[in-house]
Coordinates of C-alpha atoms in Angstrom, one line a residue:
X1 CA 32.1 -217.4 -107.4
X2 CA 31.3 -215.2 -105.0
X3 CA 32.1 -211.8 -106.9
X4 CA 29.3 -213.8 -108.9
X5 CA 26.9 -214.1 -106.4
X6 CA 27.5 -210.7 -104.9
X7 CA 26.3 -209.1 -108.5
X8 CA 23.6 -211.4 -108.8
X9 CA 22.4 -211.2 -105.0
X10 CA 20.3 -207.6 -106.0
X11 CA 18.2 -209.4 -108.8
X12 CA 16.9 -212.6 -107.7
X13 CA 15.4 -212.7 -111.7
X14 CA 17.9 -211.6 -113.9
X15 CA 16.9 -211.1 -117.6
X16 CA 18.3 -211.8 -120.5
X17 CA 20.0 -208.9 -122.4
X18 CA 16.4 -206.9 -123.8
X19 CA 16.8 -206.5 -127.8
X20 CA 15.8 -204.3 -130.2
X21 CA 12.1 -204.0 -131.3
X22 CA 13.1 -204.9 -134.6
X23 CA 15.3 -207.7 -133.0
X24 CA 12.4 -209.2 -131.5
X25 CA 10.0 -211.5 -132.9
X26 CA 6.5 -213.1 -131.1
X27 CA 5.5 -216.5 -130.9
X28 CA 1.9 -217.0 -130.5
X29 CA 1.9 -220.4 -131.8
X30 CA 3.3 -221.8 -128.5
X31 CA 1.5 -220.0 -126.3
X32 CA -1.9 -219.0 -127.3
X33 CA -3.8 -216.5 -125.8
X34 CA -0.5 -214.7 -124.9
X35 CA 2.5 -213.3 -126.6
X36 CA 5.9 -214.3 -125.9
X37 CA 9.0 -211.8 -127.5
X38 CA 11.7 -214.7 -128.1
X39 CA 15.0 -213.2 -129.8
X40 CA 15.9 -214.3 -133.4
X41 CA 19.7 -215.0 -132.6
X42 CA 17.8 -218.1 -131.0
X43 CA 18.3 -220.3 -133.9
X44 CA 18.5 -224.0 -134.1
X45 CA 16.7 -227.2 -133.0
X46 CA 13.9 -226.7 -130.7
X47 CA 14.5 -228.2 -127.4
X48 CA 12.0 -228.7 -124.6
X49 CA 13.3 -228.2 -120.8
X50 CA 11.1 -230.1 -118.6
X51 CA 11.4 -228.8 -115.6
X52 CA 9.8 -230.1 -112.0
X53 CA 10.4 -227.0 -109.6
X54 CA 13.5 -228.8 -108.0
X55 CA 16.8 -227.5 -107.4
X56 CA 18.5 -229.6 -110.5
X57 CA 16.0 -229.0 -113.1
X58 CA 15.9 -225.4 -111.6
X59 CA 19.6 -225.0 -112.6
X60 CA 19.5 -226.1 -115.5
X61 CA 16.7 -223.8 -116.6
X62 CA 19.1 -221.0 -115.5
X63 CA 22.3 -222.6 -117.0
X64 CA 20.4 -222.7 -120.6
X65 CA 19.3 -219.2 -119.5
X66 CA 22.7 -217.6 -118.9
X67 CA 24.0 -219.5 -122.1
X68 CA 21.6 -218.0 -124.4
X69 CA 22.4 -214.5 -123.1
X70 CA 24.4 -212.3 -126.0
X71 CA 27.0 -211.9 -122.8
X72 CA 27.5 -215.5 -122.4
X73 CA 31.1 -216.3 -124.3
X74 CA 29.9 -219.6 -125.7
X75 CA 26.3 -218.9 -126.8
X76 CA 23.6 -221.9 -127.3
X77 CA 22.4 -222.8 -130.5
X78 CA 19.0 -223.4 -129.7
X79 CA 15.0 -222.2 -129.5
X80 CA 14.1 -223.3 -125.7
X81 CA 10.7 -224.0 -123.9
X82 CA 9.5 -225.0 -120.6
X83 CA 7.2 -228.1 -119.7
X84 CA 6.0 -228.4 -116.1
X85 CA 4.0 -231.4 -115.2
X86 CA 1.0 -230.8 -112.2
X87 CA 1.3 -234.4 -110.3
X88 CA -0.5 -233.0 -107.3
X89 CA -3.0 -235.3 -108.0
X90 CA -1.4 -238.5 -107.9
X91 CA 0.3 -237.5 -104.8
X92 CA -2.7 -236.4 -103.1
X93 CA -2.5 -232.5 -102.8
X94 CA -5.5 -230.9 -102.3
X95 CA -7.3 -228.5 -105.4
X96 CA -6.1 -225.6 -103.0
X97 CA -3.0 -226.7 -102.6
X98 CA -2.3 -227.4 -106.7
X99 CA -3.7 -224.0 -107.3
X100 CA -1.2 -222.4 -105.3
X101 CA 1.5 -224.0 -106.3
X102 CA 0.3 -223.7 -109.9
X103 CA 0.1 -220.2 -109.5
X104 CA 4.0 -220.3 -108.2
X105 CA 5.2 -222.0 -111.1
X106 CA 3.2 -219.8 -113.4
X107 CA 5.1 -216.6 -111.3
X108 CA 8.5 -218.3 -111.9
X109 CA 8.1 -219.0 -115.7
X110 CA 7.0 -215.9 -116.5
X111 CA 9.9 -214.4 -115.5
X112 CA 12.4 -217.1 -116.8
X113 CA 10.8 -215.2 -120.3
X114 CA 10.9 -218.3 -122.3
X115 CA 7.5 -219.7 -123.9
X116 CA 6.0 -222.9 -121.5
X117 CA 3.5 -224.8 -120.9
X118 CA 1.9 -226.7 -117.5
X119 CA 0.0 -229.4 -118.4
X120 CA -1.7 -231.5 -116.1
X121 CA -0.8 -235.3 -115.1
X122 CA -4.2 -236.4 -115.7
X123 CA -4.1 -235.5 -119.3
X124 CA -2.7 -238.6 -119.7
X125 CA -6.3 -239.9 -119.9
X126 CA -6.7 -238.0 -123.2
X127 CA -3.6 -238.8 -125.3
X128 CA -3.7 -241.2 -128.5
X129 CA -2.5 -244.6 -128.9
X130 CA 0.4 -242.8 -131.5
X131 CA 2.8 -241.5 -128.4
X132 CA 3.6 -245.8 -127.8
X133 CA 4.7 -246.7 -131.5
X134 CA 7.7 -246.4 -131.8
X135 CA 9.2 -244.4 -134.7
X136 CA 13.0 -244.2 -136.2
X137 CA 14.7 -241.5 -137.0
X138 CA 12.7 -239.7 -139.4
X139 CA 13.8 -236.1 -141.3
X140 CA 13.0 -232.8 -139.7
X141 CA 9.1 -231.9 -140.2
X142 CA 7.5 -234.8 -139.0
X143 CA 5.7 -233.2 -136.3
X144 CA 3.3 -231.7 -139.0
X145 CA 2.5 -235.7 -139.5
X146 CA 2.0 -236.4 -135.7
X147 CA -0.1 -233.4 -135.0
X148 CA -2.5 -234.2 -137.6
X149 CA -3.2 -237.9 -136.5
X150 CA -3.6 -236.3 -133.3
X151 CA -5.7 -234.1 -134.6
X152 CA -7.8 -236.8 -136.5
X153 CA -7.7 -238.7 -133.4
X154 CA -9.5 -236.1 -131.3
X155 CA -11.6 -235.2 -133.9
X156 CA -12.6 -239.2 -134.7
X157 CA -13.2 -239.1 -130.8
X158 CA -15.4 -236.1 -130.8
X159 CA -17.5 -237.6 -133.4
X160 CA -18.0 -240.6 -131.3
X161 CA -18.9 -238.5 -128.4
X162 CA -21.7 -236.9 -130.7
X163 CA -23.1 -240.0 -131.8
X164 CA -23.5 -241.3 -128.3
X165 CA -25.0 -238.4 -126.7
X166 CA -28.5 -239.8 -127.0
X167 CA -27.3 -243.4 -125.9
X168 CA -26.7 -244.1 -122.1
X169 CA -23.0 -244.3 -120.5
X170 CA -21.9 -247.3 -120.4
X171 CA -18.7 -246.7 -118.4
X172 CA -17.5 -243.8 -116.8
X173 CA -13.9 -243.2 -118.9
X174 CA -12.5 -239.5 -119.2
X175 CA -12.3 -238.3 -122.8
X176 CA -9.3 -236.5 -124.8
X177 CA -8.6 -233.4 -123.7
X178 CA -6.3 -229.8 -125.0
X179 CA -2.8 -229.7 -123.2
X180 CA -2.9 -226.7 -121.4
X181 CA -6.7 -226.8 -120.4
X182 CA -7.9 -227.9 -116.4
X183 CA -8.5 -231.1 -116.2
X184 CA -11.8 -232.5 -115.5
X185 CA -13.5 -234.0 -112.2
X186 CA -13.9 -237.0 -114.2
X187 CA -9.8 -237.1 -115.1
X188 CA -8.8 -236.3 -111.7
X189 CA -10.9 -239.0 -110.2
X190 CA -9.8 -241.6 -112.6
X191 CA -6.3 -240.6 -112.1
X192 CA -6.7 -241.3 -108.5
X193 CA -8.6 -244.2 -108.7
X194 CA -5.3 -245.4 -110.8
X195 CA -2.5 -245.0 -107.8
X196 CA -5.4 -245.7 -105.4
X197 CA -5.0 -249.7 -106.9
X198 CA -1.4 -249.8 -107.1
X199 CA -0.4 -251.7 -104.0
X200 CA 3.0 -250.9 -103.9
X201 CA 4.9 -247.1 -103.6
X202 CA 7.4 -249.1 -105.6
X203 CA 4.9 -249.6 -108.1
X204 CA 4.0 -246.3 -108.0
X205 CA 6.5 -244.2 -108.4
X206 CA 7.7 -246.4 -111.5
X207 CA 4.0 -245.6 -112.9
X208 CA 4.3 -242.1 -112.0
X209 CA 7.4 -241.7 -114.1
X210 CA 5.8 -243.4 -117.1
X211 CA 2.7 -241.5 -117.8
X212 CA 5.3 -238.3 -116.7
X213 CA 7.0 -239.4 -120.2
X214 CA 4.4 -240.6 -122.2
X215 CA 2.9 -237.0 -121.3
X216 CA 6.1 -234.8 -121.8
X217 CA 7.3 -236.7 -124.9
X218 CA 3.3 -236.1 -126.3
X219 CA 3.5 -232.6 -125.7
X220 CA 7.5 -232.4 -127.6
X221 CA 5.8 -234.0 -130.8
X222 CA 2.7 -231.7 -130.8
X223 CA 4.6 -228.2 -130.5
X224 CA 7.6 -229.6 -132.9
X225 CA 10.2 -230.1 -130.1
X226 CA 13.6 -232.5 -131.5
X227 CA 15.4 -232.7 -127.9
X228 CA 13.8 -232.8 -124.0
X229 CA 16.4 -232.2 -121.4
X230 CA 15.7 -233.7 -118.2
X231 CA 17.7 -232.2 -114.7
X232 CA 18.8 -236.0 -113.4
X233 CA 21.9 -234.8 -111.4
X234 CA 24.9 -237.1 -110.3
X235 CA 23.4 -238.3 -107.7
X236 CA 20.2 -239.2 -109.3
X237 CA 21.7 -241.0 -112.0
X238 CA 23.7 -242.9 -109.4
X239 CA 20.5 -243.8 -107.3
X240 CA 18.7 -244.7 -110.3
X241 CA 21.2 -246.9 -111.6
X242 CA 21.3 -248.9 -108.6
X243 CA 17.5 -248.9 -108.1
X244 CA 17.1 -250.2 -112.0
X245 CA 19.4 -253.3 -111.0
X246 CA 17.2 -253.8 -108.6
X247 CA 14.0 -253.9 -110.5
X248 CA 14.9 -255.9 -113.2
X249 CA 15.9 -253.6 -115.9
X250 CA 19.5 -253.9 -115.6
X251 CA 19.5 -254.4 -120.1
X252 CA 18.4 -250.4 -120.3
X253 CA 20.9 -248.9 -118.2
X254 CA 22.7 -247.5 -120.3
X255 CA 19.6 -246.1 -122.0
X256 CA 18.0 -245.0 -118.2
X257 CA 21.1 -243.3 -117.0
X258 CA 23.4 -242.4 -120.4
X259 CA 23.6 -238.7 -121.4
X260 CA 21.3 -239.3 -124.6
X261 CA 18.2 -241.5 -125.1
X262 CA 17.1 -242.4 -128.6
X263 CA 15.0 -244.6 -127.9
X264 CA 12.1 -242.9 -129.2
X265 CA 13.1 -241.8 -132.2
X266 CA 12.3 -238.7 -133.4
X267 CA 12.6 -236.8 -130.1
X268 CA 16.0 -237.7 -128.1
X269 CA 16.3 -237.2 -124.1
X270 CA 19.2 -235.5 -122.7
X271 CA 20.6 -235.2 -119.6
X272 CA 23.3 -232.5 -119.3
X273 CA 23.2 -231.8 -115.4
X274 CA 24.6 -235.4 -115.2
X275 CA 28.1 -234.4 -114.4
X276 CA 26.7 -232.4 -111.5
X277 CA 26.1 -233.6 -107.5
X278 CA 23.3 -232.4 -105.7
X279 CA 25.9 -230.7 -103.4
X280 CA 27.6 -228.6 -106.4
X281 CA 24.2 -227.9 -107.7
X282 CA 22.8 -226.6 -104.0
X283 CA 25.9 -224.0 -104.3
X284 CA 24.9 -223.0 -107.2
X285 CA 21.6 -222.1 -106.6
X286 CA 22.6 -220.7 -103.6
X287 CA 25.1 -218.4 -104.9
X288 CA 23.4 -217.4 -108.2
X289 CA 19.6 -217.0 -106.0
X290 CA 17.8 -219.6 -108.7
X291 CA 14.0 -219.8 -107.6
X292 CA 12.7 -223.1 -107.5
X293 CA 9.3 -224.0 -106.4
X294 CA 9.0 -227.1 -103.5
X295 CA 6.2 -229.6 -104.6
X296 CA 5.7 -232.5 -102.8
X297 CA 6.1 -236.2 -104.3
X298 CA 4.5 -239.3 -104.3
X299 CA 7.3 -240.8 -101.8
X300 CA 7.4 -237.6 -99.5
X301 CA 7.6 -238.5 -96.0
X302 CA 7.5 -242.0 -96.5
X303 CA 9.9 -244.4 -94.7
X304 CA 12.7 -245.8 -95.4
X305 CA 11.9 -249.2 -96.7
X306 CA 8.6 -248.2 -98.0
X307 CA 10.0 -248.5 -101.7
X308 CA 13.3 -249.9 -103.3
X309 CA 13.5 -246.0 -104.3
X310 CA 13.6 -244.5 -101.1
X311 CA 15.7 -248.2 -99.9
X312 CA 18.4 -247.5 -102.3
X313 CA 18.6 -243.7 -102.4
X314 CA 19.1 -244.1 -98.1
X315 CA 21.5 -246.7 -98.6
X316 CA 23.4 -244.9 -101.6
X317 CA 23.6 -241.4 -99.4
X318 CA 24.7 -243.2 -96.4
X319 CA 27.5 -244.9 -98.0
X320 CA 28.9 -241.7 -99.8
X321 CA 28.7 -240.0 -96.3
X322 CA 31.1 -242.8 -95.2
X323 CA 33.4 -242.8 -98.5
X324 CA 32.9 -239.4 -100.3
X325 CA 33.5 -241.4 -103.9
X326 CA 30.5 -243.5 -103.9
X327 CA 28.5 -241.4 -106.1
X328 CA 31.4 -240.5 -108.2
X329 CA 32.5 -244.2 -108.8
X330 CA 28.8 -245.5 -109.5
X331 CA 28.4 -242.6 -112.2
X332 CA 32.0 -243.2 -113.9
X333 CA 30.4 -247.3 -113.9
X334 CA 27.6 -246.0 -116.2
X335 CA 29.4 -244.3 -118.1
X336 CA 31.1 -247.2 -119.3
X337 CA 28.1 -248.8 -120.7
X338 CA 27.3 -249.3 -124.2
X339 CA 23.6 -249.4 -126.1
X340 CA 25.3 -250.6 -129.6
X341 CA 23.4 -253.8 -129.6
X342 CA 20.1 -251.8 -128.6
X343 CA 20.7 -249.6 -131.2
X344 CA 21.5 -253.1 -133.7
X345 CA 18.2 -254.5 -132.6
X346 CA 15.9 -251.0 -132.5
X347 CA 17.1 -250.2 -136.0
X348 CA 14.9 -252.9 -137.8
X349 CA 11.2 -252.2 -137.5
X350 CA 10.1 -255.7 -136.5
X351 CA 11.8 -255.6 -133.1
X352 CA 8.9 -255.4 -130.9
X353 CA 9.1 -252.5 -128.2
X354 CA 7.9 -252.7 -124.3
X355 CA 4.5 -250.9 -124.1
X356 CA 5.5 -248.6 -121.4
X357 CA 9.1 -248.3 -121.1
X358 CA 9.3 -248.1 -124.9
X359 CA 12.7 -249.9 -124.8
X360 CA 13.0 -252.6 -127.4
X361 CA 12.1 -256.2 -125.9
X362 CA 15.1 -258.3 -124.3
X363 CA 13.0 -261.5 -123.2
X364 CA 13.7 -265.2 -123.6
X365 CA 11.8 -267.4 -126.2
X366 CA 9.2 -269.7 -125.1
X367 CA 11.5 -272.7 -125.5
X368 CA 13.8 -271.0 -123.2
X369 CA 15.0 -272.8 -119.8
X370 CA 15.2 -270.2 -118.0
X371 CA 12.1 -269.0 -115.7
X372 CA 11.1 -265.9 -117.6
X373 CA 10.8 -268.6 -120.4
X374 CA 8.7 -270.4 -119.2
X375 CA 6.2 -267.3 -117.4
X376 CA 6.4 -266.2 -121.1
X377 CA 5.3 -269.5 -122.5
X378 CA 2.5 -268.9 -120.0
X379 CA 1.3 -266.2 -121.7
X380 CA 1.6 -267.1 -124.7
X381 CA -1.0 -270.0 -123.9
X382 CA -3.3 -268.0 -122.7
X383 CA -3.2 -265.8 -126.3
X384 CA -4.0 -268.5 -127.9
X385 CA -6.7 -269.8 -125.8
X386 CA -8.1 -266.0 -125.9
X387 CA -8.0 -264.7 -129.4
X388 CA -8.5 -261.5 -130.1
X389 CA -12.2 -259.6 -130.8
X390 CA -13.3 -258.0 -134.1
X391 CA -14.0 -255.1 -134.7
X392 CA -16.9 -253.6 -133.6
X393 CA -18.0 -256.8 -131.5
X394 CA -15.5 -255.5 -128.4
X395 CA -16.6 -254.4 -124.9
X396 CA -13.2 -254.7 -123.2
X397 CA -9.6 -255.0 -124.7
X398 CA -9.4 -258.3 -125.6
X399 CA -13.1 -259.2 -125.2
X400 CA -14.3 -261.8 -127.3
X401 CA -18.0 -260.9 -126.1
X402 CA -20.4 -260.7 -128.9
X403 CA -22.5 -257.1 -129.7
X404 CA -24.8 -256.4 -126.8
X405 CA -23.3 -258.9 -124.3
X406 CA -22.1 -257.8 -121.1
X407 CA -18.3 -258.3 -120.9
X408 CA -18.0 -260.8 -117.1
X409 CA -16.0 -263.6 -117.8
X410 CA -12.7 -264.6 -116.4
X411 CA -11.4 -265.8 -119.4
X412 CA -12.0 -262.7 -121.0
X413 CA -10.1 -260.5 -118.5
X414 CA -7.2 -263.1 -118.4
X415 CA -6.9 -263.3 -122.0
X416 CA -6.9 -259.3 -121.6
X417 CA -4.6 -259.2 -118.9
X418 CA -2.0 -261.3 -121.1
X419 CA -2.1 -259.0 -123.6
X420 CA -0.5 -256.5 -121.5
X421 CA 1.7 -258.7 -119.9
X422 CA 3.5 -260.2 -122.8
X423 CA 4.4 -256.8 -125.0
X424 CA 6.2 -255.3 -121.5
X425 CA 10.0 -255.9 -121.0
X426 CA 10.7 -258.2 -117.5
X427 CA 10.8 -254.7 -115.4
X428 CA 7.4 -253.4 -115.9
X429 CA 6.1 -256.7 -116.1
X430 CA 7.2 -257.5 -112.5
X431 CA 5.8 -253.5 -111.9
X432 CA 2.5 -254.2 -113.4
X433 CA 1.6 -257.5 -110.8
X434 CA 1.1 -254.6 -108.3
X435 CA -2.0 -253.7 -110.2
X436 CA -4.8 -256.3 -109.7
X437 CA -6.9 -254.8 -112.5
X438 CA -6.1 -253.7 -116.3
X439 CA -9.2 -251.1 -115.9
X440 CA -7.9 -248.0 -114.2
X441 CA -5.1 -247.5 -116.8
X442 CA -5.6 -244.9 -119.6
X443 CA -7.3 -246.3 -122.5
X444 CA -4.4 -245.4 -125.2
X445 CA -2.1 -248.2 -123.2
X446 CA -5.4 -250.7 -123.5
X447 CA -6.0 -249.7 -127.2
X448 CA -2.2 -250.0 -128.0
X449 CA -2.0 -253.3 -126.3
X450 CA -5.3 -254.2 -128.0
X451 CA -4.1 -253.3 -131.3
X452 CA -0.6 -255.0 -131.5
X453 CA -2.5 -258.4 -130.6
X454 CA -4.9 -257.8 -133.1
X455 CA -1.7 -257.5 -135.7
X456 CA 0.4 -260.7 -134.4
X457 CA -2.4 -262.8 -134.6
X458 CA -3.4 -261.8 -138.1
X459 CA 0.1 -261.4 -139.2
X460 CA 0.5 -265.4 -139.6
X461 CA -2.2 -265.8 -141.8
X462 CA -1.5 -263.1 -144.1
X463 CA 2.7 -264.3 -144.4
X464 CA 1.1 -266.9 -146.4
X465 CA -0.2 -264.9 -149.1
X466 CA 2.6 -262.3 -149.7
X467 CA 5.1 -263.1 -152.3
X468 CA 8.7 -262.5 -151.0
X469 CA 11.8 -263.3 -153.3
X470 CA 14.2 -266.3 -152.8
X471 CA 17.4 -266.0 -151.5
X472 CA 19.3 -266.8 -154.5
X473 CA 17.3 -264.3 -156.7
X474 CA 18.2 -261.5 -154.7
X475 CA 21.5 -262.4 -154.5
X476 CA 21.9 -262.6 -158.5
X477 CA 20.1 -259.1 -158.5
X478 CA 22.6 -256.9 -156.1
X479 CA 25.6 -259.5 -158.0
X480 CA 24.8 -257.7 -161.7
X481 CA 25.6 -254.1 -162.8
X482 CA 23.5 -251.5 -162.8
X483 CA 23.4 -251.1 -166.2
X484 CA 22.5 -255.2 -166.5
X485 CA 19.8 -254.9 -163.8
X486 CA 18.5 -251.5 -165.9
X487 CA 18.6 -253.7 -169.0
X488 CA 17.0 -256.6 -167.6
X489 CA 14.0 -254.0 -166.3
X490 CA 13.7 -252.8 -169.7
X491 CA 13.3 -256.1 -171.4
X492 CA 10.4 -257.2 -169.1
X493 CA 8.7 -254.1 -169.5
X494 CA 9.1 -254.2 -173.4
X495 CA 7.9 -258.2 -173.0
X496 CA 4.7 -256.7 -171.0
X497 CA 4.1 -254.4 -173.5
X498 CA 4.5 -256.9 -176.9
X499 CA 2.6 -259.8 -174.9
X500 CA -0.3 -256.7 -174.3

């Protein structure tokens, strides 16, 4: 290690091994406006680092660096790219402050050499109500399909926002943006206005993370990326395992803190720094010069108890200062968990999802004595009591107000509010009271919440009228032969034709 760190102490930004010009091909597609030489022994999947600026995301940025070297002994199979999301924003930097640390991170990925993108979090206010449905896994090429309902989606909105040039605003909601472009005034201050009615940092940082994936997994489908690696370390994991048992989503743990996360379907989440400390990845940096960039976060300089995150990340570095296997034991714990029965129950398409965790639901039935039960019965009341608007006749989501009609009544903004509330797992629903009012949120979590009501409650009346086969019938069908079923098909169709 430190005959290592003495060669690599000259060059703070080591480069890859330079190729050929013939070796060398340029990817414009990725980056526009600039071009990127990538080497054409990167072959493979596509996989998207998202990288923060820390120390553990840093590493790993360098690890995949060193890997896909032509010195490296075991060479990665893969066609990388860098994501770097700008929170400053939600944690109140100053427009000087992001600049300068945007222009940092812009310094630092340029001389990585692989193609990235910074995208900003108030994008979020532009995305389409397509990143929250779910998908399985689905053959290689679907990006082409996401990108153009993206596409049609911005183009659907930019229509709209032709039409109503000549009418008056009626509210003041951001519209789509590019990724890659600065966000607006208009973004940034609904953004704010967002964490600014969360009550709780717990709250917060559990929103924070949410729109971070929403965004991140948005930008993986619209540049064709399969995989996103994340930089959760050891310690992380350990922390966040812990902190998820104590909010309530102690059914996903194994999908929060396992090394893989299928959980939305055609892009899969990776955690490879997992079998790393903090500590082993500080020497590493240390001794190998990795540059990372220090941006502060929503929780920095907070106190202790201020959130169950900073609670329980205190309490879990205390302990394994007092017994050095703390961390080490908690990690080997989640390592032991299992997500068969998530996988069973995420295979068929009918399992309902949670809106924002995207996890499939694990909530008790309305006839259920337990509490959650009955909070759920709760809701379910107030569905019904509330149906959902037609089309074209909506102000608000869920507004049952009629064309013209200003949307003010309570009924209207509690049937609303259930909406949300009943299609989010018991985690974020407990994360969600924090928020007195469904309005700050980004419209493609309102329209997705709007639009899986809209289908439950016509889905009843529709059963009715489709014709499903019988149990025994389908039985006596998969009990003949091929050949009998094949002859059976032929006969109808030459009964069809006679009777014709």
């Amino acid at each position: 290690a430190g005959k290592a760190g003495n060669e690599w102490q000259g060059s703070p930004h080591p480069q890859p091994t330079p190729l050929p010009p013939h070796d060398q091909t340029v990817l414009t597609e990725l980056h526009p406006g600039k071009s990127l030489s990538v080497s054409r022994h990167w072959t493979g999947p596509w996989v998207l680092l998202a990288w923060s600026g820390g120390p553990s995301s840093s590493s790993m940025v360098w690890q995949v660096l060193e890997g896909l070297s032509q010195d490296s002994a075991k060479r990665l199979r893969f066609v990388p790219g860098v994501v770097y999301v700008d929170e400053g924003a939600a944690c109140g930097q100053s427009p000087e402050d992001r600049a300068k640390t945007l222009a940092e991170v812009k310094s630092v990925l340029q001389n990585i050499g692989f193609p990235w993108h910074t995208v900003a979090l108030e994008e979020v206010f532009g995305l389409p109500p397509a990143v929250l449905q779910g998908s399985a896994q689905e053959p290689v090429g679907t990006e082409e399909a996401y990108k153009s309902a993206v596409d049609s989606f911005l183009q659907q909105q930019h229509v709209l926002g032709g039409e109503q040039t000549h009418q008056p605003h009626t509210q003041d909601s951001p519209g789509p943006c590019s990724l890659g472009r600065s966000p607006t005034a208009t973004q940034t201050a609904a953004l704010c206005r967002l964490f600014d009615s969360v009550r709780t940092l717990t709250a917060k940082e559990e929103l924070l993370q949410t729109l971070r994936t929403h965004l991140i997994l948005h930008v993986a489908r619209v540049h064709g990326y399969s995989k996103v690696m994340t930089g959760d370390s050891c310690t992380r994991l350990a922390i966040k395992l812990m902190t998820n048992l104590a909010l309530g989503r102690g059914a996903f743990l194994a999908w929060d803190t396992g090394f893989s996360d299928e959980r939305h379907g055609d892009v899969v989440v990776v955690r490879p720094m997992r079998d790393h400390t903090l500590k082993e990845v500080a020497f590493y940096n240390r001794l190998f010069a990795v540059p990372s960039v220090f941006t502060p976060a929503i929780d920095t300089k907070a106190p202790e108890k201020a959130s169950i995150h900073r609670l329980m990340e205190a309490f879990i570095l205390r302990l394994q200062t007092q017994f050095p296997s703390t961390i080490s034991t908690v990690y080997r714990t989640s390592e032991k968990l299992v997500k068969a029965p998530r996988e069973g129950c995420a295979a068929g398409p009918a399992v309902p999802r949670c809106l924002l965790c995207l996890c499939a639901l694990d909530v008790d039935t309305d006839d259920s004595a337990t509490a959650f039960g009955a909070q759920t019965s709760r809701l379910s009341q107030t569905l019904l009591s509330t149906p959902p608007a037609e089309a074209g006749t909506t102000t608000g989501p869920g507004c049952v107000a009629g064309e013209g009609q200003a949307c003010c009544s309570v009924a209207c903004k509690k049937g609303a509010q259930a909406q949300v509330m009943e299609q989010l797992c018991y985690g974020c629903r407990v994360n969600m009271k924090d928020l007195p009012s469904l309005d700050p949120l980004p419209p493609y979590i309102l329209a997705e919440a709007q639009l899986r009501s809209q289908r439950d409650w016509v889905m009843p009346e529709v059963q009715e009228y489709l014709i499903e086969d019988s149990d025994s019938e389908a039985e006596d069908a998969l009990a003949q032969p091929p050949g009998a079923r094949l002859t059976t098909q032929e006969q109808g169709g030459e009964n069809a034709g006679t009777g014709l």
